[in-house]
Each structure stands twice: as C-alpha cells, then as structure tokens.
Amino acid sequence: MTVWDDLVGQQRVSDQLAAAARDADALVTAAAAGTPPPEASRMTHAWLFTGPPGAGRNQAARAFAAALQCVSPDRALGGSPGCGFCDGCHTALIGTHADVNTIAAVGAVIRVSDMRDTVRKSFTAPATGRWQVILVEDAERLNESSANAVLKAVEEPAPRTVWLLCAPSVEDVLPTIRSRCRHLNLSTPSVDAVADLLVRREGIEPDVAAAAARATQGHVDRARRLATDPAARERRAAVLKLPLRVQDVGSALKAAQELVDAAAEDAKQLAEQRDTKESDELKAALGAVQGGRLPRGTAGVVKELEEMQKRRRTRTQRDSLDVALTDLTGFYRDVLALQLGSRVAIANADAEDALERLARDSSPESTLRRIEAIAACHDALDRNVAPLLAVEAMTMALRAG
C-alpha cells in the first residue's frame, strides 16, 4: 500500500506528486553525496492544493509530505518514495513526524499567534527527516496578519523547507501567496470510486458502502464516517426528517433548536476526551504532580490552552452544523430532480417517500428558494452569526417556501 492509495479518483494529481517526490529525493541524495543536483526538477518549495469538500485536499498534501520523508531502502533500487510502510511515511501519515508540522484553524480563522512558531521553524533545517514540511490545512482561513507571515516565509524559504497549502479554490488564497505556489486542483471522486475504497480499506459491505457514497455524493471522509458510525447515520436521519416538520412557526423554531443542540452535543462528545488528555499532558509537562497545584507562573499557559479548546469546540459545532446543512441541500436537490422529471441524480434513496411528498406538494421555484435559504444560513455561520439565530431564520424560510 503506497501513500497514494487513499487519493480516490485523483490519478493525474498522484502522478504529478509522485514525480515531484522522486525529484525531491534525488535532490536530497545528491546534496548528501556532495554531487551536483539534477539539472531539471519537478520539485518546488510551495504547493497549493484546491478542490471541493471531500475531494481529498488534505489527504493529498499529507501523502505528498509522507513521500518527501520516505526512507525506504527500495529507493536505492529504483523504487519510488512513498512506500507507506517505512518510519518516515508512517509517522508523516499519522501526524507524529518531527519535521511535518500541521496547522489547522482552531476557531473561525488561523491567527498570527497560531502561525508564529511554525513560521519560525520553517526557516530551520530538518531535525531528523529529509525535508521540513509545513502543511496548512485551512489556508482559506488565514487572516491578514497570518497570511502576511506565511507570505514572507514562502518568498524566501530555507533550502529544504516545503509549504503545502490547502484551500477550496485559488481565490481563497492571497494572490501574492498563490503566485508563488504550484497549483494542483482535485476533483470530486465518483460515487463508485468512493464505495470501492470503503469496501477495500474499511471492510464495509458493498451495499452499505454504496449507500454511504451515494448519500454523501463522493465526499470520502463523510462517506467513511456514515458507513462506520451508527450515531452519524442517526443524526443524518434526523436531519432528513426536518423538511416535513416545519409546518408551522412553533415546529420550525423547535426543529432549529434541536438541530443546534445536536451539533453542540456532537462537539461536546468530540471535545471531552481530547481536551482532558491535552490538559493532563500540559500539566505533566509543566511539572504538576497528579492532583497537585501547578508551579508558579504557569497559569497563563493553562489559560491559553483552555481558550484554544473553547475556540475549537465552537468550530467543531459549526462544522457539525455544516454537515447538516449539506445533507439538507442534498435533500432539496433530490426534490428538485423529481420535480423536473429526473431520477438519475437521487442521492437520498432511503428518504424517497418524503422526497416524493414534497415534490408533489411544492413547486420547483419554492424548492430553489429553500436551497437558497440553506446557503444563506451557511454564509451567516461563516460570518459568526449566533448559530440558533441563523438556523431559526433558515427553518422559517423552509416553512415559507
């Protein structure tokens, strides 16, 4: 199993990255041997991965990071880097490699304080690996200050530092940054390709895998979670019942409250175990004995961790709401397909009765207005509108049609 195996439906991108990884390996090998580097190289110091949600931007960037750190002995025999089994590949893939630094948005944006240490580290040589790799998973969430810090680092990087930026589109990244990056655009994988991956890699039954891939329309991570997590299937089923519940004002407001509460509970469950582990590890690192007081002068560090965890819980709640909004959009898209006489694109076959009922009782124009209301809710959440207010406005618009 190579590092490229999880890049579903991205053969062109995989080929380009594999070629660049081979050239990167040749550059490091030549430097270690004191010989001249190859005259032509497909390797460069900054890459921008774009594509729609679920296309695998982060997975592609992490696979490339692993290939850059590959130390497989097969390379000396003509093998390509990125074996997936050596220590360099394994630690890069699971996120523990000392020279692969991952930055993701904890809250609504990536602040300059989140980037400070990473930017500083980018100017140093690799500690143990072959390259110093900086992976920014949410480059579209860089604010002005953090984006300027990244720009300075990308303009004049250390000789063996590589920046990997991931964003939905090139327009989401500053022109001055993207002009210094090699751009790779990923496409949404087909439903059949995602279903095949779930069967091969997760051991999912073919019919369950096909249903999950179809319901998520090729979103690899969501399809995997839907196929393996009963709680995720229950949440989706509850969301798909919402369109039939917004018959009056009271039921619309109640549905909004339940949707927000479910997202908050999901965020709480995801955060509890992780937050406790992080707090215990920090206190141990600061020298606090179990159950004892923290050393003098360390309270500020603990408070900073608590603030970060609070921002992350807020982001997780909004990510959960985003999944629910995506499911709702898919539901109304299926309603519109039925109203226009098409059954080929139906994604939510398990809710066919509800789809046909709404298709009969409403017009295509009202369905389009409902889809627009969901998009408006998504935009409001991105602008940090209180979740309950944004969702209530949406459910009232769904009721009005």
XYZ file of C-alpha atoms in Angstrom, residues 191-192 194-196 198-199 204-216 347:
21
model
C -19.615 7.623 -6.097
C -18.433 4.232 -7.369
C -15.644 6.080 -3.004
C -17.745 2.961 -2.481
C -14.885 0.801 -3.764
C -14.830 1.777 1.627
C -15.070 -1.871 0.664
C -17.675 -2.276 4.602
C -20.407 -4.374 2.998
C -20.829 -3.330 -0.658
C -24.464 -2.237 -0.315
C -23.716 -0.163 2.822
C -20.667 1.383 1.140
C -22.669 2.249 -1.981
C -25.441 3.868 0.089
C -22.952 5.955 2.106
C -21.054 7.070 -1.007
C -24.278 7.974 -2.777
C -25.668 9.871 0.222
C -22.513 11.986 0.550
C -28.817 10.641 -3.541
